[in-house]
Amino acid sequence: MGADRLLVLCLALAAAAAAAGQRPSAVSVGGLFTYESTIGRAARLAIELAVDDVNADTTVLAGTNLNLITQDTNCSGFLGTIEALELMEKNVVAVIGPQSSGIGHVISHVVNELHVPLLSFAATDPTLSASEYPYFLRSTISDYFQMHAVASIVDYYQWKEVTAIFVDDDYGRGGVSVLGDVLAAKRARISYKAAIPPNANTDVITDVLFTANMMESRVFVVHVNPDTGMNIFSIANKLRMMASGYVWIVTDWLAAVLDSSSSRDLNDMSYIQGIIVLRQHIPDSDAKTKFISKWNSVARNRSIDSALNSYGFYAYDSVWIVARAIDQLLDSGHQMNFSADPRLHDSNGSTLHLSTLKIFDGGEQLLQQLLLTNITGLTGQVRFDSDRNLVQPAYDVLNVGGSGYRLIGYWSNYSGLSVASPEILYQKPQNTSTSAQRLYSVMWPGETITKPRGWVFPNNGKPLRVGVPNKPSFKELVSGGTGPDNVSGYSIDIFNAAIKLLPYPVPCQFIAIGDGLNNPSYDDIINKISTNSLDAAVGDFAIVRNRTKIAEFTQPYIEAGLVIVAPARRATSSAWAFLKPFTVEMWCVTGALFIFVGVVVWILEHRANEEFRGSPRQQVLTIFWFSFSTMFFAHRQNTVSALGRFVLIIWMFVVLIINSSYTASLTSILTVQQLATGITGLDNLVASALPIGYQAGKFVRNYLINELNIPESRLVPLSTVQEYADALNRGPKNGGVAAIVDEMPCVEIFLTSHCNFRIVGQEFTKEGWGFAFQRDSPLAADLSTAILQLSESGQLQKIHDEWFTDPSCSSEDSGLGAVQLSLGSFWGLFLVCALICTSALIVFFARVCWQYSRYSKSGADGEPGEPAAVATAIVAEIQPAKPRLTRLGSFKELIQFVDKKEEEVRREMKRRSGEKDNGAGGSSQGRSLPSA
């Protein structure tokens, strides 16, 4: 009663001071939390110490005393709401709290009307947003960032699925909702949500954990209240869920429990060995150390048996945030006035006393001062961003072991996971890349340092639902059958062999998709996986781009690129088949070249080789005989000149190429099959307007339309091997198809019994077949490893050989489409040969002209004879010299010179040279007579 009178007196003095325009002597702020709780015990003493420090500091609220009024929410949403309303009746300008996110949601509506700011140090629910609750301000780290930290840990260890265990209230649901979104961004997910009702008993928690343990994920994220959370681990230990292979990631509530335990129960610690715990990161400082010492000292004096936790630091800073904001507000001349809300009045007979709730006139201005806070507190820098969250959120990552825990790293919104403290990283450029993420080694449950796989096959009694296409044909690949045990085929054998290699049992239930009369749509089967109608799909499923977006595929177990199949017929033989290897143009040019080379060799050899001389008739016959006998390397004439031999060597090489090509082409024409439709490859097929067959239900149709731009009107769906054969035999003119595009394994099966069809061109895609699972299913990765083991052991090839038999067609029919050889294949060779022959002729005629010039000159000098030469010389000495015309030889003489044997020309030139020397000696004697 005395306390109430004192409060009324303080309020009266404050009102009087306000009326006088002076700073009030006291300002009341509220405190709203649960006294007897893990967080409340630490926060209550921290808030009281903060109020004492504020009132003792003359630089803050000088002349104004900060009055604290607290209410106990008793861990109850209903009672907490009532206590909050009672607190509002006492004209508080701000409330430090509430501790509970649930109460925060309710009270935020009240303070929105009364304009009283809420500054919560423990309500971490991310859904307490500024847009809906403008007077709610969080002075601790939001669970929005804590769930980012959890997701970073999950992603760091490459787990794809987690089970979320959470308290089913605003606090738990809000955090798990954010976790699901963040995991989805990292291609992971919450596979099961295990909600625990508030204040649940042991039986309820046991049922929830038992159900969670039946799921495949072994990564558990626990987000509950600190006062009841330890029961979860006690029950989990009884259910053998704290053994090797399990992963437990716990939010900051457990760190608050461990830090608050002055003497830790070793029995309780044995339940939580190996778990990972998050804790708000509070940097070390002198102020922090002094506060811890002061808090512990006061706690001992008051016989408080709990210790300080991180929420106590945020509670302490919250008082200082409010005190400095009030100080700024008072310095600006604002008064702490309250006014009645006309919408709040007491109804007749009501005892709620709603009229006692007053609107704080300076609430909007105080809220703005709070948002402008920029101080350094015990928790580090205290400043709010545009979303009203504290800047630089960070967490310590702890690993429980023995009787305590050890620090294995940090998480911050600035750089993600690291082993360096956030304060150090803030001084460096931001780096959130995957390679920069790092934590120290972890001791996992079961006292192992080996990273758990994070999942097992679920123990819920549900087998893996495996879809199998039930087709009317190609049953060598997969046969759906009428029951779950009647499936067979190459793909099924590969799948079963891979399943047996897994280190854990995987019961499977095969579900046939399709009626067995028509091919089912393979894309529809994959879509059933994405909609959770199936867990997996086994069969001849090609791994293509659009399917990988909705399903997870294993390593390909066989290559299955697309090929073209076309009808073929055996070429009919004829009496003139020997002329087919070359085109008419090729025959003409080859014959002309034979004659040309014969003429060239004759010209080069005629003057020096007796075998190339004789009558004109004999020489013509020699030219033709030599030319065409070289085709069989049976020419009798020898070449003696260097140019002739050089030309002959080149020509013999050309003849060798022509002979080899002719022999190969003729053999091919007489033995291989020809294409009936003229389709020779992909480009030819696409450019034509002929109909194309494809296997119904497969991806081939979409590929032909979307990738090759083939009109849909040209495509003909086919389902069975017999339909393949009938369509190809009928051909385009009779309602059939010109060719079929299908995957190589299917084509191999088709050709084993149909020898009158052949593969045309090359394989033009490089797809493979794989087994499909739900997105991010860990089974896909494990089965990929098993498929590689099958490949390395040779079992994969063995299974292939069992289902893919050798074709019954003769191997001699393997060729296709022999074509005539045209000039385009040989023009380069012919051109080189012609150029060499022409060059040889040029050299030959240049040499002949030079010889003829010398021959003509020597003949002109020796024509008069020896006596005449002497006389002419004597007369030339006596009489003056007269010019003499030089007579050039006629063309006929040149031809006659060329026709002469080179040996005769040389003898004649030698004789003439000797006569010239003798004539010169005689003329010298004649000139000596007159002088005698």
PDB file of N, CA and C in Angstrom, residues 473-474 519 561-568 675-682 684-686 688 690-698 700-701 703-704 708 710 714-732 735-751 754 756-765 816:
ATOM      1  N   SER A 473       5.951 -52.787 -75.895  1.00  0.00           N
ATOM      2  CA  SER A 473       7.114 -53.309 -76.607  1.00  0.00           C
ATOM      3  C   SER A 473       8.387 -52.873 -75.893  1.00  0.00           C
ATOM      4  N   PHE A 474       9.518 -53.312 -76.455  1.00  0.00           N
ATOM      5  CA  PHE A 474      10.830 -53.042 -75.859  1.00  0.00           C
ATOM      6  C   PHE A 474      10.862 -53.518 -74.411  1.00  0.00           C
ATOM      7  N   ASN A 519       2.175 -46.659 -75.000  1.00  0.00           N
ATOM      8  CA  ASN A 519       3.266 -46.135 -74.191  1.00  0.00           C
ATOM      9  C   ASN A 519       2.767 -45.019 -73.278  1.00  0.00           C
ATOM     10  N   GLY A 561      22.115 -41.939 -76.831  1.00  0.00           N
ATOM     11  CA  GLY A 561      21.948 -40.828 -77.758  1.00  0.00           C
ATOM     12  C   GLY A 561      20.965 -41.165 -78.869  1.00  0.00           C
ATOM     13  N   LEU A 562      20.499 -40.138 -79.559  1.00  0.00           N
ATOM     14  CA  LEU A 562      19.524 -40.320 -80.629  1.00  0.00           C
ATOM     15  C   LEU A 562      20.218 -40.681 -81.940  1.00  0.00           C
ATOM     16  N   VAL A 563      19.602 -41.608 -82.691  1.00  0.00           N
ATOM     17  CA  VAL A 563      20.084 -42.005 -84.013  1.00  0.00           C
ATOM     18  C   VAL A 563      18.896 -42.077 -84.964  1.00  0.00           C
ATOM     19  N   ILE A 564      19.211 -42.197 -86.244  1.00  0.00           N
ATOM     20  CA  ILE A 564      18.181 -42.266 -87.289  1.00  0.00           C
ATOM     21  C   ILE A 564      18.207 -43.662 -87.900  1.00  0.00           C
ATOM     22  N   VAL A 565      17.044 -44.271 -88.037  1.00  0.00           N
ATOM     23  CA  VAL A 565      16.901 -45.576 -88.677  1.00  0.00           C
ATOM     24  C   VAL A 565      16.109 -45.386 -89.964  1.00  0.00           C
ATOM     25  N   ALA A 566      16.615 -45.944 -91.068  1.00  0.00           N
ATOM     26  CA  ALA A 566      15.946 -45.816 -92.359  1.00  0.00           C
ATOM     27  C   ALA A 566      15.900 -47.177 -93.041  1.00  0.00           C
ATOM     28  N   PRO A 567      14.943 -47.401 -93.933  1.00  0.00           N
ATOM     29  CA  PRO A 567      14.888 -48.674 -94.671  1.00  0.00           C
ATOM     30  C   PRO A 567      16.014 -48.769 -95.680  1.00  0.00           C
ATOM     31  N   ALA A 568      16.479 -49.993 -95.926  1.00  0.00           N
ATOM     32  CA  ALA A 568      17.560 -50.217 -96.873  1.00  0.00           C
ATOM     33  C   ALA A 568      17.186 -51.380 -97.767  1.00  0.00           C
ATOM     34  N   LEU A 675      20.194 -47.139 -99.404  1.00  0.00           N
ATOM     35  CA  LEU A 675      19.074 -46.514 -98.712  1.00  0.00           C
ATOM     36  C   LEU A 675      17.903 -46.374 -99.669  1.00  0.00           C
ATOM     37  N   ALA A 676      16.699 -46.765 -99.183  1.00  0.00           N
ATOM     38  CA  ALA A 676      15.531 -46.748-100.052  1.00  0.00           C
ATOM     39  C   ALA A 676      14.931 -45.354-100.180  1.00  0.00           C
ATOM     40  N   THR A 677      15.099 -44.508 -99.175  1.00  0.00           N
ATOM     41  CA  THR A 677      14.456 -43.192 -99.185  1.00  0.00           C
ATOM     42  C   THR A 677      15.422 -42.062 -99.502  1.00  0.00           C
ATOM     43  N   GLY A 678      16.675 -42.324 -99.573  1.00  0.00           N
ATOM     44  CA  GLY A 678      17.648 -41.266 -99.844  1.00  0.00           C
ATOM     45  C   GLY A 678      18.065 -40.484 -98.636  1.00  0.00           C
ATOM     46  N   ILE A 679      17.588 -40.832 -97.432  1.00  0.00           N
ATOM     47  CA  ILE A 679      17.987 -40.154 -96.196  1.00  0.00           C
ATOM     48  C   ILE A 679      19.382 -40.637 -95.806  1.00  0.00           C
ATOM     49  N   THR A 680      20.317 -39.719 -95.716  1.00  0.00           N
ATOM     50  CA  THR A 680      21.701 -40.086 -95.419  1.00  0.00           C
ATOM     51  C   THR A 680      22.204 -39.547 -94.084  1.00  0.00           C
ATOM     52  N   GLY A 681      21.444 -38.701 -93.411  1.00  0.00           N
ATOM     53  CA  GLY A 681      21.891 -38.146 -92.142  1.00  0.00           C
ATOM     54  C   GLY A 681      20.882 -37.163 -91.584  1.00  0.00           C
ATOM     55  N   LEU A 682      21.251 -36.520 -90.479  1.00  0.00           N
ATOM     56  CA  LEU A 682      20.329 -35.613 -89.785  1.00  0.00           C
ATOM     57  C   LEU A 682      19.972 -34.413 -90.645  1.00  0.00           C
ATOM     58  N   ASN A 684      20.003 -34.046 -93.845  1.00  0.00           N
ATOM     59  CA  ASN A 684      19.160 -34.470 -94.954  1.00  0.00           C
ATOM     60  C   ASN A 684      17.736 -34.708 -94.488  1.00  0.00           C
ATOM     61  N   LEU A 685      17.590 -35.317 -93.324  1.00  0.00           N
ATOM     62  CA  LEU A 685      16.261 -35.625 -92.804  1.00  0.00           C
ATOM     63  C   LEU A 685      15.504 -34.358 -92.436  1.00  0.00           C
ATOM     64  N   VAL A 686      16.161 -33.425 -91.752  1.00  0.00           N
ATOM     65  CA  VAL A 686      15.502 -32.188 -91.326  1.00  0.00           C
ATOM     66  C   VAL A 686      15.091 -31.360 -92.539  1.00  0.00           C
ATOM     67  N   SER A 688      14.305 -32.347 -95.509  1.00  0.00           N
ATOM     68  CA  SER A 688      13.251 -32.955 -96.308  1.00  0.00           C
ATOM     69  C   SER A 688      11.889 -32.649 -95.698  1.00  0.00           C
ATOM     70  N   LEU A 690       9.655 -35.214 -95.485  1.00  0.00           N
ATOM     71  CA  LEU A 690       9.152 -36.562 -95.303  1.00  0.00           C
ATOM     72  C   LEU A 690       8.722 -36.791 -93.859  1.00  0.00           C
ATOM     73  N   PRO A 691       7.751 -37.669 -93.639  1.00  0.00           N
ATOM     74  CA  PRO A 691       7.306 -37.977 -92.264  1.00  0.00           C
ATOM     75  C   PRO A 691       8.382 -38.731 -91.483  1.00  0.00           C
ATOM     76  N   ILE A 692       8.409 -38.481 -90.160  1.00  0.00           N
ATOM     77  CA  ILE A 692       9.423 -39.057 -89.274  1.00  0.00           C
ATOM     78  C   ILE A 692       8.701 -39.777 -88.133  1.00  0.00           C
ATOM     79  N   GLY A 693       9.109 -40.999 -87.848  1.00  0.00           N
ATOM     80  CA  GLY A 693       8.542 -41.733 -86.736  1.00  0.00           C
ATOM     81  C   GLY A 693       9.348 -41.558 -85.458  1.00  0.00           C
ATOM     82  N   TYR A 694       8.678 -41.674 -84.314  1.00  0.00           N
ATOM     83  CA  TYR A 694       9.347 -41.599 -83.022  1.00  0.00           C
ATOM     84  C   TYR A 694       8.588 -42.479 -82.038  1.00  0.00           C
ATOM     85  N   GLN A 695       9.245 -42.850 -80.944  1.00  0.00           N
ATOM     86  CA  GLN A 695       8.608 -43.692 -79.943  1.00  0.00           C
ATOM     87  C   GLN A 695       7.677 -42.846 -79.077  1.00  0.00           C
ATOM     88  N   ALA A 696       6.432 -43.208 -79.047  1.00  0.00           N
ATOM     89  CA  ALA A 696       5.440 -42.436 -78.306  1.00  0.00           C
ATOM     90  C   ALA A 696       5.777 -42.415 -76.819  1.00  0.00           C
ATOM     91  N   GLY A 697       5.535 -41.254 -76.209  1.00  0.00           N
ATOM     92  CA  GLY A 697       5.751 -41.104 -74.774  1.00  0.00           C
ATOM     93  C   GLY A 697       7.137 -40.645 -74.390  1.00  0.00           C
ATOM     94  N   LYS A 698       8.094 -40.756 -75.300  1.00  0.00           N
ATOM     95  CA  LYS A 698       9.480 -40.396 -74.963  1.00  0.00           C
ATOM     96  C   LYS A 698       9.715 -38.911 -75.233  1.00  0.00           C
ATOM     97  N   VAL A 700      11.654 -37.668 -77.356  1.00  0.00           N
ATOM     98  CA  VAL A 700      12.113 -37.423 -78.722  1.00  0.00           C
ATOM     99  C   VAL A 700      11.200 -36.423 -79.428  1.00  0.00           C
ATOM    100  N   ARG A 701       9.906 -36.532 -79.196  1.00  0.00           N
ATOM    101  CA  ARG A 701       8.970 -35.628 -79.862  1.00  0.00           C
ATOM    102  C   ARG A 701       9.294 -34.173 -79.544  1.00  0.00           C
ATOM    103  N   TYR A 703      12.037 -32.938 -78.502  1.00  0.00           N
ATOM    104  CA  TYR A 703      13.353 -32.576 -79.018  1.00  0.00           C
ATOM    105  C   TYR A 703      13.265 -32.217 -80.501  1.00  0.00           C
ATOM    106  N   LEU A 704      12.534 -33.028 -81.278  1.00  0.00           N
ATOM    107  CA  LEU A 704      12.429 -32.764 -82.711  1.00  0.00           C
ATOM    108  C   LEU A 704      11.712 -31.450 -82.980  1.00  0.00           C
ATOM    109  N   LEU A 708      15.025 -29.052 -83.187  1.00  0.00           N
ATOM    110  CA  LEU A 708      15.299 -29.158 -84.632  1.00  0.00           C
ATOM    111  C   LEU A 708      14.251 -28.426 -85.476  1.00  0.00           C
ATOM    112  N   ILE A 710      11.253 -29.091 -86.350  1.00  0.00           N
ATOM    113  CA  ILE A 710      10.512 -29.922 -87.293  1.00  0.00           C
ATOM    114  C   ILE A 710       9.020 -29.755 -87.016  1.00  0.00           C
ATOM    115  N   ARG A 714       4.751 -33.498 -89.313  1.00  0.00           N
ATOM    116  CA  ARG A 714       5.616 -34.520 -89.919  1.00  0.00           C
ATOM    117  C   ARG A 714       5.894 -35.686 -88.978  1.00  0.00           C
ATOM    118  N   LEU A 715       5.514 -35.571 -87.718  1.00  0.00           N
ATOM    119  CA  LEU A 715       5.882 -36.578 -86.731  1.00  0.00           C
ATOM    120  C   LEU A 715       4.778 -37.617 -86.577  1.00  0.00           C
ATOM    121  N   VAL A 716       5.197 -38.876 -86.520  1.00  0.00           N
ATOM    122  CA  VAL A 716       4.267 -39.994 -86.407  1.00  0.00           C
ATOM    123  C   VAL A 716       4.631 -40.800 -85.162  1.00  0.00           C
ATOM    124  N   PRO A 717       3.748 -40.866 -84.145  1.00  0.00           N
ATOM    125  CA  PRO A 717       4.069 -41.650 -82.936  1.00  0.00           C
ATOM    126  C   PRO A 717       3.931 -43.143 -83.204  1.00  0.00           C
ATOM    127  N   LEU A 718       4.872 -43.928 -82.719  1.00  0.00           N
ATOM    128  CA  LEU A 718       4.881 -45.385 -82.855  1.00  0.00           C
ATOM    129  C   LEU A 718       5.163 -45.989 -81.485  1.00  0.00           C
ATOM    130  N   SER A 719       4.611 -47.148 -81.206  1.00  0.00           N
ATOM    131  CA  SER A 719       4.747 -47.730 -79.871  1.00  0.00           C
ATOM    132  C   SER A 719       5.474 -49.060 -79.850  1.00  0.00           C
ATOM    133  N   THR A 720       5.310 -49.890 -80.881  1.00  0.00           N
ATOM    134  CA  THR A 720       5.859 -51.242 -80.839  1.00  0.00           C
ATOM    135  C   THR A 720       6.893 -51.444 -81.927  1.00  0.00           C
ATOM    136  N   VAL A 721       7.646 -52.514 -81.777  1.00  0.00           N
ATOM    137  CA  VAL A 721       8.646 -52.867 -82.780  1.00  0.00           C
ATOM    138  C   VAL A 721       7.974 -53.164 -84.113  1.00  0.00           C
ATOM    139  N   GLN A 722       6.827 -53.819 -84.064  1.00  0.00           N
ATOM    140  CA  GLN A 722       6.116 -54.142 -85.298  1.00  0.00           C
ATOM    141  C   GLN A 722       5.634 -52.873 -85.990  1.00  0.00           C
ATOM    142  N   GLU A 723       5.187 -51.883 -85.206  1.00  0.00           N
ATOM    143  CA  GLU A 723       4.782 -50.612 -85.808  1.00  0.00           C
ATOM    144  C   GLU A 723       5.967 -49.918 -86.458  1.00  0.00           C
ATOM    145  N   TYR A 724       7.134 -50.046 -85.861  1.00  0.00           N
ATOM    146  CA  TYR A 724       8.346 -49.507 -86.468  1.00  0.00           C
ATOM    147  C   TYR A 724       8.554 -50.111 -87.853  1.00  0.00           C
ATOM    148  N   ALA A 725       8.547 -51.439 -87.898  1.00  0.00           N
ATOM    149  CA  ALA A 725       8.827 -52.134 -89.154  1.00  0.00           C
ATOM    150  C   ALA A 725       7.767 -51.830 -90.205  1.00  0.00           C
ATOM    151  N   ASP A 726       6.489 -51.854 -89.841  1.00  0.00           N
ATOM    152  CA  ASP A 726       5.428 -51.593 -90.803  1.00  0.00           C
ATOM    153  C   ASP A 726       5.526 -50.191 -91.376  1.00  0.00           C
ATOM    154  N   ALA A 727       5.775 -49.197 -90.511  1.00  0.00           N
ATOM    155  CA  ALA A 727       5.850 -47.809 -90.981  1.00  0.00           C
ATOM    156  C   ALA A 727       7.025 -47.605 -91.929  1.00  0.00           C
ATOM    157  N   LEU A 728       8.161 -48.225 -91.635  1.00  0.00           N
ATOM    158  CA  LEU A 728       9.323 -48.079 -92.511  1.00  0.00           C
ATOM    159  C   LEU A 728       9.118 -48.829 -93.823  1.00  0.00           C
ATOM    160  N   ASN A 729       8.486 -49.990 -93.773  1.00  0.00           N
ATOM    161  CA  ASN A 729       8.258 -50.755 -95.003  1.00  0.00           C
ATOM    162  C   ASN A 729       7.267 -50.056 -95.928  1.00  0.00           C
ATOM    163  N   ARG A 730       6.223 -49.447 -95.370  1.00  0.00           N
ATOM    164  CA  ARG A 730       5.263 -48.744 -96.203  1.00  0.00           C
ATOM    165  C   ARG A 730       5.888 -47.532 -96.868  1.00  0.00           C
ATOM    166  N   GLY A 731       6.737 -46.827 -96.146  1.00  0.00           N
ATOM    167  CA  GLY A 731       7.389 -45.653 -96.710  1.00  0.00           C
ATOM    168  C   GLY A 731       6.474 -44.445 -96.737  1.00  0.00           C
ATOM    169  N   PRO A 732       6.997 -43.292 -97.086  1.00  0.00           N
ATOM    170  CA  PRO A 732       6.208 -42.054 -97.061  1.00  0.00           C
ATOM    171  C   PRO A 732       5.041 -42.060 -98.040  1.00  0.00           C
ATOM    172  N   GLY A 735       1.705 -44.018 -96.547  1.00  0.00           N
ATOM    173  CA  GLY A 735       1.254 -43.743 -95.193  1.00  0.00           C
ATOM    174  C   GLY A 735       2.236 -44.135 -94.118  1.00  0.00           C
ATOM    175  N   GLY A 736       3.458 -44.454 -94.486  1.00  0.00           N
ATOM    176  CA  GLY A 736       4.485 -44.811 -93.518  1.00  0.00           C
ATOM    177  C   GLY A 736       5.398 -43.637 -93.232  1.00  0.00           C
ATOM    178  N   VAL A 737       6.615 -43.933 -92.857  1.00  0.00           N
ATOM    179  CA  VAL A 737       7.595 -42.890 -92.537  1.00  0.00           C
ATOM    180  C   VAL A 737       8.867 -43.130 -93.332  1.00  0.00           C
ATOM    181  N   ALA A 738       9.618 -42.058 -93.516  1.00  0.00           N
ATOM    182  CA  ALA A 738      10.891 -42.164 -94.221  1.00  0.00           C
ATOM    183  C   ALA A 738      11.994 -42.657 -93.302  1.00  0.00           C
ATOM    184  N   ALA A 739      11.903 -42.314 -92.029  1.00  0.00           N
ATOM    185  CA  ALA A 739      12.926 -42.705 -91.056  1.00  0.00           C
ATOM    186  C   ALA A 739      12.328 -42.620 -89.664  1.00  0.00           C
ATOM    187  N   ILE A 740      12.998 -43.235 -88.699  1.00  0.00           N
ATOM    188  CA  ILE A 740      12.597 -43.202 -87.294  1.00  0.00           C
ATOM    189  C   ILE A 740      13.748 -42.664 -86.473  1.00  0.00           C
ATOM    190  N   VAL A 741      13.446 -41.735 -85.568  1.00  0.00           N
ATOM    191  CA  VAL A 741      14.442 -41.192 -84.638  1.00  0.00           C
ATOM    192  C   VAL A 741      14.160 -41.778 -83.262  1.00  0.00           C
ATOM    193  N   ASP A 742      15.144 -42.454 -82.699  1.00  0.00           N
ATOM    194  CA  ASP A 742      14.961 -43.068 -81.386  1.00  0.00           C
ATOM    195  C   ASP A 742      16.318 -43.199 -80.707  1.00  0.00           C
ATOM    196  N   GLU A 743      16.292 -43.624 -79.445  1.00  0.00           N
ATOM    197  CA  GLU A 743      17.512 -43.774 -78.673  1.00  0.00           C
ATOM    198  C   GLU A 743      18.238 -45.065 -79.056  1.00  0.00           C
ATOM    199  N   MET A 744      19.552 -45.024 -78.967  1.00  0.00           N
ATOM    200  CA  MET A 744      20.395 -46.114 -79.460  1.00  0.00           C
ATOM    201  C   MET A 744      20.033 -47.486 -78.876  1.00  0.00           C
ATOM    202  N   PRO A 745      19.812 -47.645 -77.557  1.00  0.00           N
ATOM    203  CA  PRO A 745      19.470 -48.986 -77.051  1.00  0.00           C
ATOM    204  C   PRO A 745      18.181 -49.533 -77.670  1.00  0.00           C
ATOM    205  N   CYS A 746      17.187 -48.676 -77.859  1.00  0.00           N
ATOM    206  CA  CYS A 746      15.941 -49.131 -78.482  1.00  0.00           C
ATOM    207  C   CYS A 746      16.183 -49.538 -79.928  1.00  0.00           C
ATOM    208  N   VAL A 747      17.015 -48.769 -80.622  1.00  0.00           N
ATOM    209  CA  VAL A 747      17.319 -49.094 -82.016  1.00  0.00           C
ATOM    210  C   VAL A 747      18.085 -50.404 -82.112  1.00  0.00           C
ATOM    211  N   GLU A 748      18.996 -50.645 -81.180  1.00  0.00           N
ATOM    212  CA  GLU A 748      19.738 -51.902 -81.194  1.00  0.00           C
ATOM    213  C   GLU A 748      18.790 -53.093 -81.045  1.00  0.00           C
ATOM    214  N   ILE A 749      17.812 -52.967 -80.165  1.00  0.00           N
ATOM    215  CA  ILE A 749      16.832 -54.050 -79.994  1.00  0.00           C
ATOM    216  C   ILE A 749      16.020 -54.229 -81.271  1.00  0.00           C
ATOM    217  N   PHE A 750      15.628 -53.150 -81.886  1.00  0.00           N
ATOM    218  CA  PHE A 750      14.847 -53.222 -83.116  1.00  0.00           C
ATOM    219  C   PHE A 750      15.620 -53.890 -84.245  1.00  0.00           C
ATOM    220  N   LEU A 751      16.880 -53.577 -84.387  1.00  0.00           N
ATOM    221  CA  LEU A 751      17.673 -54.108 -85.496  1.00  0.00           C
ATOM    222  C   LEU A 751      18.096 -55.559 -85.294  1.00  0.00           C
ATOM    223  N   HIS A 754      15.388 -57.141 -87.475  1.00  0.00           N
ATOM    224  CA  HIS A 754      14.976 -56.496 -88.723  1.00  0.00           C
ATOM    225  C   HIS A 754      16.221 -56.037 -89.477  1.00  0.00           C
ATOM    226  N   ASN A 756      16.566 -55.426 -92.686  1.00  0.00           N
ATOM    227  CA  ASN A 756      16.387 -54.571 -93.846  1.00  0.00           C
ATOM    228  C   ASN A 756      16.306 -53.088 -93.475  1.00  0.00           C
ATOM    229  N   PHE A 757      16.709 -52.757 -92.248  1.00  0.00           N
ATOM    230  CA  PHE A 757      16.784 -51.365 -91.809  1.00  0.00           C
ATOM    231  C   PHE A 757      18.181 -51.109 -91.257  1.00  0.00           C
ATOM    232  N   ARG A 758      18.606 -49.892 -91.355  1.00  0.00           N
ATOM    233  CA  ARG A 758      19.958 -49.556 -90.920  1.00  0.00           C
ATOM    234  C   ARG A 758      20.001 -48.182 -90.258  1.00  0.00           C
ATOM    235  N   ILE A 759      21.022 -47.975 -89.407  1.00  0.00           N
ATOM    236  CA  ILE A 759      21.276 -46.666 -88.795  1.00  0.00           C
ATOM    237  C   ILE A 759      21.920 -45.766 -89.837  1.00  0.00           C
ATOM    238  N   VAL A 760      21.400 -44.561 -89.947  1.00  0.00           N
ATOM    239  CA  VAL A 760      21.886 -43.599 -90.922  1.00  0.00           C
ATOM    240  C   VAL A 760      22.644 -42.490 -90.203  1.00  0.00           C
ATOM    241  N   GLY A 761      23.839 -42.194 -90.652  1.00  0.00           N
ATOM    242  CA  GLY A 761      24.607 -41.108 -90.056  1.00  0.00           C
ATOM    243  C   GLY A 761      25.136 -41.471 -88.679  1.00  0.00           C
ATOM    244  N   GLN A 762      25.475 -40.430 -87.922  1.00  0.00           N
ATOM    245  CA  GLN A 762      26.075 -40.601 -86.610  1.00  0.00           C
ATOM    246  C   GLN A 762      25.063 -40.313 -85.503  1.00  0.00           C
ATOM    247  N   GLU A 763      25.394 -40.767 -84.307  1.00  0.00           N
ATOM    248  CA  GLU A 763      24.614 -40.428 -83.116  1.00  0.00           C
ATOM    249  C   GLU A 763      24.723 -38.925 -82.883  1.00  0.00           C
ATOM    250  N   PHE A 764      23.587 -38.219 -82.850  1.00  0.00           N
ATOM    251  CA  PHE A 764      23.657 -36.750 -82.843  1.00  0.00           C
ATOM    252  C   PHE A 764      23.296 -36.125 -81.500  1.00  0.00           C
ATOM    253  N   THR A 765      23.031 -36.906 -80.464  1.00  0.00           N
ATOM    254  CA  THR A 765      22.918 -36.389 -79.097  1.00  0.00           C
ATOM    255  C   THR A 765      23.668 -37.329 -78.159  1.00  0.00           C
ATOM    256  N   LEU A 816      26.231 -49.622 -95.779  1.00  0.00           N
ATOM    257  CA  LEU A 816      25.053 -48.916 -96.267  1.00  0.00           C
ATOM    258  C   LEU A 816      25.452 -47.831 -97.238  1.00  0.00           C
TER     259      LEU A 816
END
